[in-house]
Coordinates of C-alpha atoms and ligand atoms in Angstrom, one line a residue:
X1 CA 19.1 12.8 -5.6
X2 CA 17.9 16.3 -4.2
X3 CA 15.6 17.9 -6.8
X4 CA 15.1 17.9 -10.7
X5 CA 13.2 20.1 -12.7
X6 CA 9.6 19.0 -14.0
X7 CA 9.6 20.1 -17.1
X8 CA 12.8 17.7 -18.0
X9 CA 10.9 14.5 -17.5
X10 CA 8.7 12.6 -19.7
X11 CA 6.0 10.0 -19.3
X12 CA 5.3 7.6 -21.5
X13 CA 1.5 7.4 -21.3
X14 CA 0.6 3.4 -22.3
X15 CA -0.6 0.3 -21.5
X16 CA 2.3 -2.5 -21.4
X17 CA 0.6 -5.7 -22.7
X18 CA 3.0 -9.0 -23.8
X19 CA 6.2 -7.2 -23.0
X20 CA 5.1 -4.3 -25.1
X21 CA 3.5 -0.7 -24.8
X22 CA 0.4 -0.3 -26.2
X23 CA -0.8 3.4 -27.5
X24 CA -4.8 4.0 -26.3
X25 CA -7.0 7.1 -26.7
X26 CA -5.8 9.7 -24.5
X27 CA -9.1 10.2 -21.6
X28 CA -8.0 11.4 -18.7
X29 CA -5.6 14.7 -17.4
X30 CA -3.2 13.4 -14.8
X31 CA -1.6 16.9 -12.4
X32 CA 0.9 17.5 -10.5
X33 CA -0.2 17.6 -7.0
X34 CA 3.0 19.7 -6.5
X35 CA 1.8 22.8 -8.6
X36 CA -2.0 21.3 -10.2
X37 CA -0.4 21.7 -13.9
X38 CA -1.9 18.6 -16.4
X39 CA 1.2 17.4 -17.5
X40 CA -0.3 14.3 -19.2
X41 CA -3.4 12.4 -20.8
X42 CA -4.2 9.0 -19.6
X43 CA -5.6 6.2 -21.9
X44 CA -8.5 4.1 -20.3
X45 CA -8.8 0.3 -21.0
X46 CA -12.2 -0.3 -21.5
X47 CA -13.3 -4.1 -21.2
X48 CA -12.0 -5.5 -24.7
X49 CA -9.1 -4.3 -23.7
X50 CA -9.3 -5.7 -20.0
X51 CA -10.3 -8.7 -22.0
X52 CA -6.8 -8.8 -24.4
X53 CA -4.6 -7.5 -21.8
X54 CA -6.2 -10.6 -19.6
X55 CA -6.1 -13.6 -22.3
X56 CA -2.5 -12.4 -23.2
X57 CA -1.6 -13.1 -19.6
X58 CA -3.3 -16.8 -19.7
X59 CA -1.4 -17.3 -22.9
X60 CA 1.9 -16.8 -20.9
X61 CA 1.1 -18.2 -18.0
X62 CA 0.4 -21.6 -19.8
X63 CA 2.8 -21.4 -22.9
X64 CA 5.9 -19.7 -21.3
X65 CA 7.9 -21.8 -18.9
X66 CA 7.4 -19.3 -16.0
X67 CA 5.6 -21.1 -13.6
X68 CA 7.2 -24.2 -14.7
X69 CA 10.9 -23.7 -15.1
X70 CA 13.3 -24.6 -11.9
X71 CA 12.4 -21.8 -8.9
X72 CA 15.5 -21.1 -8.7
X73 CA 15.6 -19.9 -12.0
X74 CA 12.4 -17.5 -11.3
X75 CA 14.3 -16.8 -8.2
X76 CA 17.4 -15.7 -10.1
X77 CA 15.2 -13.6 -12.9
X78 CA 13.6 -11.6 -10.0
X79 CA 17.0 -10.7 -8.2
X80 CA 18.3 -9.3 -11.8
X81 CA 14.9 -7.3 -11.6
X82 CA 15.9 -6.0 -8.1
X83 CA 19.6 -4.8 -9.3
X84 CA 18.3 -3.5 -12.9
X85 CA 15.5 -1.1 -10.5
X86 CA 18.1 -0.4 -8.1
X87 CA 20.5 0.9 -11.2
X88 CA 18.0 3.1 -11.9
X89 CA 17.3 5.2 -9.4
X90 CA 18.3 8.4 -11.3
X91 CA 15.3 7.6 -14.1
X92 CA 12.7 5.9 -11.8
X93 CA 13.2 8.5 -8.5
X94 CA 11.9 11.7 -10.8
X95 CA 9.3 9.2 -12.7
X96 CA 7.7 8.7 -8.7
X97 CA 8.0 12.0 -7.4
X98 CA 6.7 13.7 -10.7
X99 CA 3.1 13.4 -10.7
X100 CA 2.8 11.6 -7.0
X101 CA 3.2 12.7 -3.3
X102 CA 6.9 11.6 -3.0
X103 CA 9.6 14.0 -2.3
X104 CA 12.4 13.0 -4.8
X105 CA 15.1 12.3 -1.9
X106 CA 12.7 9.9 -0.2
X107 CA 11.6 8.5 -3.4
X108 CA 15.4 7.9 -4.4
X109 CA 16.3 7.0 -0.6
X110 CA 13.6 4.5 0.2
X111 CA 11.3 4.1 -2.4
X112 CA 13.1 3.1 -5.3
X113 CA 15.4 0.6 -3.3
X114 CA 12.6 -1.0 -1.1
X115 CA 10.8 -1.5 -4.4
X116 CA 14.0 -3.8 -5.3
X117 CA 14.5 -5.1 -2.0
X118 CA 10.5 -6.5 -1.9
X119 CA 11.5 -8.0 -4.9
X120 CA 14.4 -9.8 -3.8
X121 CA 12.8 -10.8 -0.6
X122 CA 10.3 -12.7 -2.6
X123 CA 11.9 -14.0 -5.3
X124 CA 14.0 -16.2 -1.8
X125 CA 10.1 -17.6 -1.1
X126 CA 10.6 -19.1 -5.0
X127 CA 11.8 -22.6 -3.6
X128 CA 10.4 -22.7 0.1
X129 CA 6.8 -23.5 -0.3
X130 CA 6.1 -26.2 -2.2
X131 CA 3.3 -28.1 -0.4
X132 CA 3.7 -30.9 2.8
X133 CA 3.2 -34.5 3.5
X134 CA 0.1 -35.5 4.7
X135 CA 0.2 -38.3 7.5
X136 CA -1.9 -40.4 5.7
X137 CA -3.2 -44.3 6.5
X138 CA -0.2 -46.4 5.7
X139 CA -1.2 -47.5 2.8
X140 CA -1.7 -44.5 0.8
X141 CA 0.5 -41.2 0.5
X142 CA -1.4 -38.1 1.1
X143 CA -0.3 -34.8 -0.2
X144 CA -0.7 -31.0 -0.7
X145 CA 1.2 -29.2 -3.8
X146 CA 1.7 -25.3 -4.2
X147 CA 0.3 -24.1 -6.9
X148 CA 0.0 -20.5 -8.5
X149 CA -3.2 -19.6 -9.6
X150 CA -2.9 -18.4 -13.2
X151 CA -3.6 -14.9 -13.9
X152 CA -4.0 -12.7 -10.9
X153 CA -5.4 -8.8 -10.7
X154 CA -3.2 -6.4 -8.3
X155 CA -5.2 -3.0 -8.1
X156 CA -2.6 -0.2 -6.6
X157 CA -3.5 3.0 -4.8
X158 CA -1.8 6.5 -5.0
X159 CA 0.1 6.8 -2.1
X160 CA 3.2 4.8 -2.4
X161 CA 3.0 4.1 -6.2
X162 CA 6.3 1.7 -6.7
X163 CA 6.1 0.2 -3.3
X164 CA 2.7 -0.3 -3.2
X165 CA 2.5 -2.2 -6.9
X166 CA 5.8 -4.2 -5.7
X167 CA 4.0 -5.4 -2.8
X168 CA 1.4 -7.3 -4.9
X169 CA 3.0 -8.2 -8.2
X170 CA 6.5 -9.2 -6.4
X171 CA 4.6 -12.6 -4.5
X172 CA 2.5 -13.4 -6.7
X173 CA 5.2 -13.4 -9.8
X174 CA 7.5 -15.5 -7.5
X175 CA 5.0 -18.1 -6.8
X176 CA 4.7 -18.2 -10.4
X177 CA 1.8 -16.6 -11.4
X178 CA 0.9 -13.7 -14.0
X179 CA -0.5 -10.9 -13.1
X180 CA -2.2 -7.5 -14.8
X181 CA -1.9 -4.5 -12.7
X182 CA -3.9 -1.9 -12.8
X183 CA -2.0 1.2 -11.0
X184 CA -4.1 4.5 -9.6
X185 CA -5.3 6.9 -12.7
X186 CA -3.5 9.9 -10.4
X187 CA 0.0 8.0 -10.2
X188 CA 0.3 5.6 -13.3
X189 CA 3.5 6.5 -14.9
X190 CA 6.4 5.0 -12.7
X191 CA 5.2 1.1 -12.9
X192 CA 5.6 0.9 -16.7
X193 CA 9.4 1.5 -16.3
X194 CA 9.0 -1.7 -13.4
X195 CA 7.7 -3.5 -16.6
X196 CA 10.3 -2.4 -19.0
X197 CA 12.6 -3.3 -16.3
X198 CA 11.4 -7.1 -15.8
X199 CA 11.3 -7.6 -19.6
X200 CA 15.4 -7.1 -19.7
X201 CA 15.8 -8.8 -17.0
X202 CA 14.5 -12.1 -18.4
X203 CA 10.6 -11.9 -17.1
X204 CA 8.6 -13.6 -20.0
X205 CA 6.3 -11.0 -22.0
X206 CA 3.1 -11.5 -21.1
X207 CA 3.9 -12.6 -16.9
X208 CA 3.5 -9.0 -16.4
X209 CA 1.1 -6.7 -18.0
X210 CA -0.1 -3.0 -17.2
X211 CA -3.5 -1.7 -18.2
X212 CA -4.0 1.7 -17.5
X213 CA -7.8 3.3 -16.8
X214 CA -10.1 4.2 -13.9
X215 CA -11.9 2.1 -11.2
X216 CA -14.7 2.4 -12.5
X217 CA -14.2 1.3 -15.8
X218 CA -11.0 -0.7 -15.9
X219 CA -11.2 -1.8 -12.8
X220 CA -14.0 -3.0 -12.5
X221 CA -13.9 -4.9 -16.0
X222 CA -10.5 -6.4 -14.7
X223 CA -12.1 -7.7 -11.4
X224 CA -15.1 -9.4 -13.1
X225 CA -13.1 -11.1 -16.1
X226 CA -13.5 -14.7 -16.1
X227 CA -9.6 -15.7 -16.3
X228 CA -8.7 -13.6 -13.5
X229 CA -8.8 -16.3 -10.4
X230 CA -7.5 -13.9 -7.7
X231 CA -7.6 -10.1 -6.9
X232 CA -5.3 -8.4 -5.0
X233 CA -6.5 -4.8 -3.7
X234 CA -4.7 -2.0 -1.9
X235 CA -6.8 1.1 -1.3
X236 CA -9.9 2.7 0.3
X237 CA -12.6 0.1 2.2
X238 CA -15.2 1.7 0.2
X239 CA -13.7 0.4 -3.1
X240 CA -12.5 -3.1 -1.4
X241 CA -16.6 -3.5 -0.7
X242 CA -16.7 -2.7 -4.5
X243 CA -14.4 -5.4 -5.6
X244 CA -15.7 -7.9 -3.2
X245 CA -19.3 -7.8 -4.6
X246 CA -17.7 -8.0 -8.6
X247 CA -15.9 -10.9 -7.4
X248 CA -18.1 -12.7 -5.7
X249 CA -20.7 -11.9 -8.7
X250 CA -18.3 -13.8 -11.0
X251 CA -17.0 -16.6 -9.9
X252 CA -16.2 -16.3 -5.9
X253 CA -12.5 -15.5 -6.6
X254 CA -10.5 -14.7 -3.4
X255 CA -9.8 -11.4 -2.3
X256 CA -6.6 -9.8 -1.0
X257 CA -7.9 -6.3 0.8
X258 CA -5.8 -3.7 2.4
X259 CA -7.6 -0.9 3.0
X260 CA -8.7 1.7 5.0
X261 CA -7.4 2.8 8.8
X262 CA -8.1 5.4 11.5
X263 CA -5.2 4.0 13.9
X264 CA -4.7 5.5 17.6
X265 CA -1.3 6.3 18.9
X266 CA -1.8 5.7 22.9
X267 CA 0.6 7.4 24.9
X268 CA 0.8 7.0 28.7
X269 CA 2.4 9.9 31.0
X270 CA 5.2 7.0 32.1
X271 CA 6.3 7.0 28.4
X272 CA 10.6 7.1 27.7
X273 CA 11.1 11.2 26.9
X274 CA 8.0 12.5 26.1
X275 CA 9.3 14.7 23.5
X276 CA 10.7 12.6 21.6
X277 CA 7.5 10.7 21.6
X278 CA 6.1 13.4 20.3
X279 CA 8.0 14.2 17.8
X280 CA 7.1 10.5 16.8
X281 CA 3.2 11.3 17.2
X282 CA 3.9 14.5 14.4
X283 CA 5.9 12.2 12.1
X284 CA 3.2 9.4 12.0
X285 CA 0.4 11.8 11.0
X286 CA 2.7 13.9 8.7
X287 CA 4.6 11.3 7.1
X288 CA 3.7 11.5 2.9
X289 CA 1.5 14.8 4.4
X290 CA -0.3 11.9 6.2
X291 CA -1.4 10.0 3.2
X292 CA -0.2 6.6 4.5
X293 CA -2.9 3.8 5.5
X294 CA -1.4 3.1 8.9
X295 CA -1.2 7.0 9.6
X296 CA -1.2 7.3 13.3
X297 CA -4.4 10.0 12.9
X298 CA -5.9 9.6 16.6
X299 CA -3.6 10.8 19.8
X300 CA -5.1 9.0 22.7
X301 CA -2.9 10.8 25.9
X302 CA -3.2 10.7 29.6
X303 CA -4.9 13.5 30.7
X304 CA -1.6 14.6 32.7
X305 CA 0.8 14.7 29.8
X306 CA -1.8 15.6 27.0
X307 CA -0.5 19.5 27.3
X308 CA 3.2 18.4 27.0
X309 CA 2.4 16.3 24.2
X310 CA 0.6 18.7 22.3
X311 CA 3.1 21.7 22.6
X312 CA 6.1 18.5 21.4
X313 CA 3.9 18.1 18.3
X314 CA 3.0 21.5 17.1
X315 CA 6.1 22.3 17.5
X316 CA 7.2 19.6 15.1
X317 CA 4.9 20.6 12.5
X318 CA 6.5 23.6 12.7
X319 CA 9.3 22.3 11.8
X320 CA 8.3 21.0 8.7
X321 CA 9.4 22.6 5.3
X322 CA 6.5 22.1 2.9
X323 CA 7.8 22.1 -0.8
X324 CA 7.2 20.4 -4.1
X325 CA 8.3 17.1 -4.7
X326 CA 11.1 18.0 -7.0
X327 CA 12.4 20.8 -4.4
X328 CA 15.2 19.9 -2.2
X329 CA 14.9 19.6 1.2
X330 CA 10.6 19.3 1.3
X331 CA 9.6 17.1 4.3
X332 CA 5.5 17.9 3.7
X333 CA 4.7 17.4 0.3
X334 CA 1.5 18.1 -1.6
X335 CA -2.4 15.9 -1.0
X336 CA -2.4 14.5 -4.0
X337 CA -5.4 16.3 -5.6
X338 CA -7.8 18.8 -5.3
X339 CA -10.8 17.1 -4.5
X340 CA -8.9 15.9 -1.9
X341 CA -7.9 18.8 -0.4
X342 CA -11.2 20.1 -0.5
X343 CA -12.8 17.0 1.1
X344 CA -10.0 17.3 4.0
X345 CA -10.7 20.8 4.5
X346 CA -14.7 19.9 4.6
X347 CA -13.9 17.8 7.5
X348 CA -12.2 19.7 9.3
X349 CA -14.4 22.7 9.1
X350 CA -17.4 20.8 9.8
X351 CA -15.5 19.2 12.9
X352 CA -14.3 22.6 13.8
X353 CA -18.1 24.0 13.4
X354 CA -19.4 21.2 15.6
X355 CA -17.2 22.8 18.8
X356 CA -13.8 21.4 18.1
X357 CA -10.7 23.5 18.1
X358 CA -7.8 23.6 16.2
X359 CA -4.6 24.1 18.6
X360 CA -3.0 24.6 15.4
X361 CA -3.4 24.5 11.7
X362 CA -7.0 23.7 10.3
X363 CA -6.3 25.4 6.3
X364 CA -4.8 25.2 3.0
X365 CA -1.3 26.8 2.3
X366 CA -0.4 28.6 -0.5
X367 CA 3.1 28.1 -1.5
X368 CA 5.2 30.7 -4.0
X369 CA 6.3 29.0 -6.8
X370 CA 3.7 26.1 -6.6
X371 CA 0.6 27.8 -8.2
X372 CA -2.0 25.5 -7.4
X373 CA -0.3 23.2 -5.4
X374 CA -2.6 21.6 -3.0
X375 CA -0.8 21.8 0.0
X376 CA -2.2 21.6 3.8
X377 CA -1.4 22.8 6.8
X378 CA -0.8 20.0 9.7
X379 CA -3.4 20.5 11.9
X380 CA -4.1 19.2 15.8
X381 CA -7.7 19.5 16.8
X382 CA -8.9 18.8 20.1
X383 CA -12.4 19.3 21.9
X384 CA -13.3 16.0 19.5
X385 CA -15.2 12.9 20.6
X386 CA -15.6 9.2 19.2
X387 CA -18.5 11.1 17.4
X388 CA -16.9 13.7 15.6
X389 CA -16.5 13.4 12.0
X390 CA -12.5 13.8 12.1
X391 CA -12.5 11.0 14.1
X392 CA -14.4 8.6 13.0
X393 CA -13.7 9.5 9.0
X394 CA -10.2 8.4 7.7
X395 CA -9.3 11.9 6.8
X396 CA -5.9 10.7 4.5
X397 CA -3.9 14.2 5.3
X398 CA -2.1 16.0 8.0
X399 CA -5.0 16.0 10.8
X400 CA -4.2 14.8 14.3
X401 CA -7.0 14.4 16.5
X402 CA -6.5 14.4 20.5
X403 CA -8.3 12.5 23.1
X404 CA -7.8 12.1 26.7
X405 CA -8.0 9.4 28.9
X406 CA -7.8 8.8 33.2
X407 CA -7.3 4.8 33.2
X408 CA -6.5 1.8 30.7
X409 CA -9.9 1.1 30.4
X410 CA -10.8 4.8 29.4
X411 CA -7.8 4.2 26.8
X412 CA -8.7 0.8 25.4
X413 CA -12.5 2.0 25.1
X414 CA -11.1 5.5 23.1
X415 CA -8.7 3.3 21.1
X416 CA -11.5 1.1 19.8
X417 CA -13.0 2.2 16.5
X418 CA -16.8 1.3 15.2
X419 CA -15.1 0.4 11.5
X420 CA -11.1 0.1 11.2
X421 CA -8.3 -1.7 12.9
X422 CA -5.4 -1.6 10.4
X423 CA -2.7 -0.6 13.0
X424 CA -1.8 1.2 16.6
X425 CA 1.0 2.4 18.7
X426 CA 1.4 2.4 22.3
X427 CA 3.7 4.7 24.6
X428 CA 4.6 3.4 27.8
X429 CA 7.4 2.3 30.2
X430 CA 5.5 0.0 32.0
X431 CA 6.2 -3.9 29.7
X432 CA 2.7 -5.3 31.7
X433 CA 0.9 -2.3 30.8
X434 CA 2.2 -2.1 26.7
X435 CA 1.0 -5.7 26.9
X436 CA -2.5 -5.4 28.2
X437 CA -2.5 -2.7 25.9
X438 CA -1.7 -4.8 22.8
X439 CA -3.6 -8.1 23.7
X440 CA -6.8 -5.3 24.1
X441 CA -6.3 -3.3 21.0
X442 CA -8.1 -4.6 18.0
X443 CA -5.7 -4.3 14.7
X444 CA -3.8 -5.8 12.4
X445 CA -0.7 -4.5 14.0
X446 CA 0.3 -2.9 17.2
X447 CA 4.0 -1.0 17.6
X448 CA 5.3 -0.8 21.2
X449 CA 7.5 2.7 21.9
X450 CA 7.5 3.2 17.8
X451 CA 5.1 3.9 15.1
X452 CA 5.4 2.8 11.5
X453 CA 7.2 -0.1 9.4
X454 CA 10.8 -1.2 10.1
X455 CA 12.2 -2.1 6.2
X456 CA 11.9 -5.5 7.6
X457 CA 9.8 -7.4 4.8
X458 CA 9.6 -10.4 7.0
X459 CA 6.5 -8.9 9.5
X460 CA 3.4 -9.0 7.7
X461 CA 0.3 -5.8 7.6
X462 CA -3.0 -6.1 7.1
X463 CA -6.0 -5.1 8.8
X464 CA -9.0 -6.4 11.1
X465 CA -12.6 -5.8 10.2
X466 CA -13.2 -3.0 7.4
X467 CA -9.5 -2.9 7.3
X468 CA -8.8 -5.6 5.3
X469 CA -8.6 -9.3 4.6
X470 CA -5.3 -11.1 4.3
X471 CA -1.8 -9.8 4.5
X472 CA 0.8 -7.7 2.4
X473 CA 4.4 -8.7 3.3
X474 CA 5.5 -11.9 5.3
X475 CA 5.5 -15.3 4.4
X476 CA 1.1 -14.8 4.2
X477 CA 1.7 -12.9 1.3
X478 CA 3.1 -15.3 -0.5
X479 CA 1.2 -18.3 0.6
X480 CA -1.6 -16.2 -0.7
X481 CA -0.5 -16.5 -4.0
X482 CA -0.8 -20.0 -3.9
X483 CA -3.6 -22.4 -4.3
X484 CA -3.1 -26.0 -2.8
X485 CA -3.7 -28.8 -4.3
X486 CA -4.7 -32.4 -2.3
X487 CA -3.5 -35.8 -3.8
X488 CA -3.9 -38.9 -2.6
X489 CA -2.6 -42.1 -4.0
X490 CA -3.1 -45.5 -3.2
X491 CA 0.5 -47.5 -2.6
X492 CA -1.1 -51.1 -2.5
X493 CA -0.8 -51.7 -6.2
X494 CA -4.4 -53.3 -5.2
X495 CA -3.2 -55.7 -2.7
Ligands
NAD1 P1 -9.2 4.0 -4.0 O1 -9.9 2.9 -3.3 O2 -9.9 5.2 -4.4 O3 -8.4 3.5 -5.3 C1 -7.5 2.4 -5.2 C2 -7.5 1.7 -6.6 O4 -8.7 1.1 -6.8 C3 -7.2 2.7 -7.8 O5 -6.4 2.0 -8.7 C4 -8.6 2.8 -8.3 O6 -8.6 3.2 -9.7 C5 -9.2 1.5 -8.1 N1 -10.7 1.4 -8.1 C6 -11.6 2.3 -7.7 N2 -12.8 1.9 -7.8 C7 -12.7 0.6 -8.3 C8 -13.7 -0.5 -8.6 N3 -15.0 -0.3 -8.4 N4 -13.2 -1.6 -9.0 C9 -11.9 -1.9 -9.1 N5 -10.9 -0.9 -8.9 C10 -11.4 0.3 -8.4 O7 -8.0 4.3 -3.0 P2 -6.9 5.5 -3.1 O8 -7.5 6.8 -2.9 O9 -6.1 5.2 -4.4 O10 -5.9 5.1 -1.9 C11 -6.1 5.6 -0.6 C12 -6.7 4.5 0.2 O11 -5.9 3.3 0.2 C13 -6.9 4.9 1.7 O12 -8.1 4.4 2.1 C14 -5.7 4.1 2.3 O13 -5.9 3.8 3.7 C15 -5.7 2.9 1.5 N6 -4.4 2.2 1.6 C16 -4.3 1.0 2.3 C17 -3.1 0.4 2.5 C18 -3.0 -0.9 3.4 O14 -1.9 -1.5 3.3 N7 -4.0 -1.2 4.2 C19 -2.0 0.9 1.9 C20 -2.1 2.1 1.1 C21 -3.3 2.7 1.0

């Protein structure tokens, strides 16, 4: 699918609670980020509603055979899921790209069938954890059993609104568990087709719930409730702090964080073709207009190469056709509000102000025929230092940032940062050298001559220090969905 016209879809604005939508008072305006027109009003679930939306969930988790019916079964459920999301790419594609950052053709390309595919991958985890052996004194038999948890909260950002939700409610319904998600306020539309979805294809109402609101409100309530005995988070490390404190406050539940990142991309002068590595530095800041948590938003470059490398990514950003996310063809689409354009163009004025320069870029973009689209222009600033605000701030847009380094040591020191360490990349030909580089580099994931995910489901993310806690993807993931229980029985018959 290329493009669609906006005004031909419509949202259904709802909760989905027991397999069913559920109508609330209309509270906030969700825009386009594509042209800033309100084309909907979104319901808040306040705590009694947190509080229904929650007990329904315990009700299914004990009373429906979900977590107690063959895993193979569960297994089989979640695969129809996959193929019923997969069928409908032409309804859920325009749902994501609507009101989000998502160019339809990606959104129908990758985001719509990765969705299915996490899915899938998960629902094979159904049957392969189920607890050990302990080796036990003879006389007794020692054991662990995996168990789900009950009712667990997933809390989704904005960025990848499908993929993102699928990443937290796919292992933890496979391990059996029910779960209430609460998507972003800006992007809440496209998951409640996800729910219609599981319903038909067998999912018990109830196993997986919706409730629509802000952070603030329904968040916050959802985090706190009593029944909830896990949280898992994706978004900013401000608001993982948040839902630390509320659930350590009430009841020292465990936390899943991903969160915020600032990641370098080091690229040595020995690198293979340094043009194409630099068309690989402009795609991992520009990707989703470089709204992505692992965006690669620091270049670290040998001194002797940084002028080559610079040149190789301007002239990439060039070559990127800014557009709405229904147009055909758009490879930079809109930041996905206001405020958030504003707050990207504060930082890099400021940076600009405090002697940086911008080798290119460094404003907003007006766009005919997207009124008040908030679109930005990729920008490269250099003259920065580990002090500047662009670099130490994740900025969550199109801004590149360019150090220079003489030695490995000079690299490893600028690749460091004082708060995050979700993810890096490294450029080199020399294997000893990538090596040093990764053993040295403190994230949750290093890339060797690439940057970004494979659609391998199988490697797990996550971040070190204020970059998370815990893993999306991977086996982790799902172990995290389990708790483990430790029996011990006595095989003497008292003899
Ligand atoms: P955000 O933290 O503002 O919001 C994320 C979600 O948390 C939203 O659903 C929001 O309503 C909710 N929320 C806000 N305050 C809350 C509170 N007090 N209690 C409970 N819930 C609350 O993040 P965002 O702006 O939606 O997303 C961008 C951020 O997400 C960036 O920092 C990005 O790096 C991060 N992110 C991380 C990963 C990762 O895998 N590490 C992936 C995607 C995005």
């Amino acid at each position: 699918m290329n493009s669609f016209d906006p005004s031909r879809v419509t949202v259904r604005s709802a909760h989905f609670i027991g397999g069913q939508y559920l109508d609330g008072a209309d509270a906030i305006d969700v825009a386009r980020p594509s042209d800033g027109v309100n084309y909907a009003a979104l319901p808040v679930a306040d705590a009694t509603l947190v509080d229904h939306a929650v007990q329904d969930a315990w009700r299914a988790f004990r009373t429906s055979d979900w977590a107690r019916r063959a895993p193979r079964e569960r297994a089989r459920v979640m695969r129809r899921w996959a193929e019923l999301i997969e069928a409908d790419v032409a309804t859920l594609a325009p749902l994501e790209a609507l009101g989000s950052t998502r160019p339809v053709a990606d959104a129908a390309r990758w985001d719509v069938p990765f969705t299915a595919e996490g899915i899938r991958f998960y629902s094979e985890y159904a049957d392969r954890i189920g607890g050990e052996v302990a080796a036990t004194r003879p006389d007794h038999l020692g054991m662990t059993i995996a168990e789900p948890y009950g009712v667990i909260a997933a809390i989704a950002p904005w960025n990848f609104p499908l993929v993102m939700a699928s990443w937290k409610v796919a292992p933890a319904l496979a391990a059996g568990n029910a779960v209430v998600l609460k998507p972003s306020e800006l992007t809440p539309f496209s998951v409640l087709r996800l729910a219609e979805l599981a319903i038909e294809a067998g999912i018990p109402p109830g196993i997986f719930n919706i409730v629509q609101g802000d952070g603030r409100t329904t968040g916050d309530a959802l985090c706190r409730h009593p029944k909830i005995s896990k949280v898992t988070f994706t978004g900013s490390s401000q608001t993982g702090a948040a839902i630390m404190t509320a659930c350590a406050q009430t009841g020292t539940k465990p936390v899943t964080l991903e969160l915020g990142g600032k990641s370098p991309q080091l690229v040595f002068a020995d690198a293979p073709d340094l043009d194409r590595v630099a068309r690989r530095v402009a795609a991992a800041i520009t990707g989703n207009a470089g709204q992505v948590c692992v965006a690669g938003s620091r270049l670290i470059v040998e001194r002797s190469a940084a002028g080559r490398l610079i040149d190789g990514v301007a002239s990439a950003f060039a070559a990127l056709k800014p557009g709405a996310t229904w147009a055909a063809g758009t490879t930079l689409p809109p930041i996905i509000s206001s405020p958030q354009l504003q707050r990207i163009d504060g930082i890099v004025k400021r940076t600009l102000a405090s002697g940086a320069q911008a080798a290119t870029g460094g404003a907003r973009m007006a766009l005919p025929g997207c009124g008040d689209g908030a679109f930005y222009a990729p920008t490269i600033l250099t003259g920065v230092s580990a002090d500047s605000e662009a670099v130490r701030e994740e900025i969550f847009g199109p801004v590149l940032t360019v150090q220079t380094f003489d030695d490995e040591d000079e690299a490893l020191a600028l690749a460091s940062h004082e708060k995050y360490g979700l993810a890096a990349g490294v450029h080199t030909s020399n294997l000893s050298r990538a090596l040093r580089m990764m053993r040295g580099i403190e994230a949750g994931t290093v890339w060797i001559n690439r940057y970004g995910r494979t659609a391998d489901f199988v490697i797990p993310t996550g971040g070190y220090k204020s970059s998370g806690i815990g893993k999306d993807l991977g086996r982790q993931a799902y172990e995290a969905n389990l708790r483990f229980k430790s029996v011990l029985i006595d095989i003497t018959d008292g003899a």
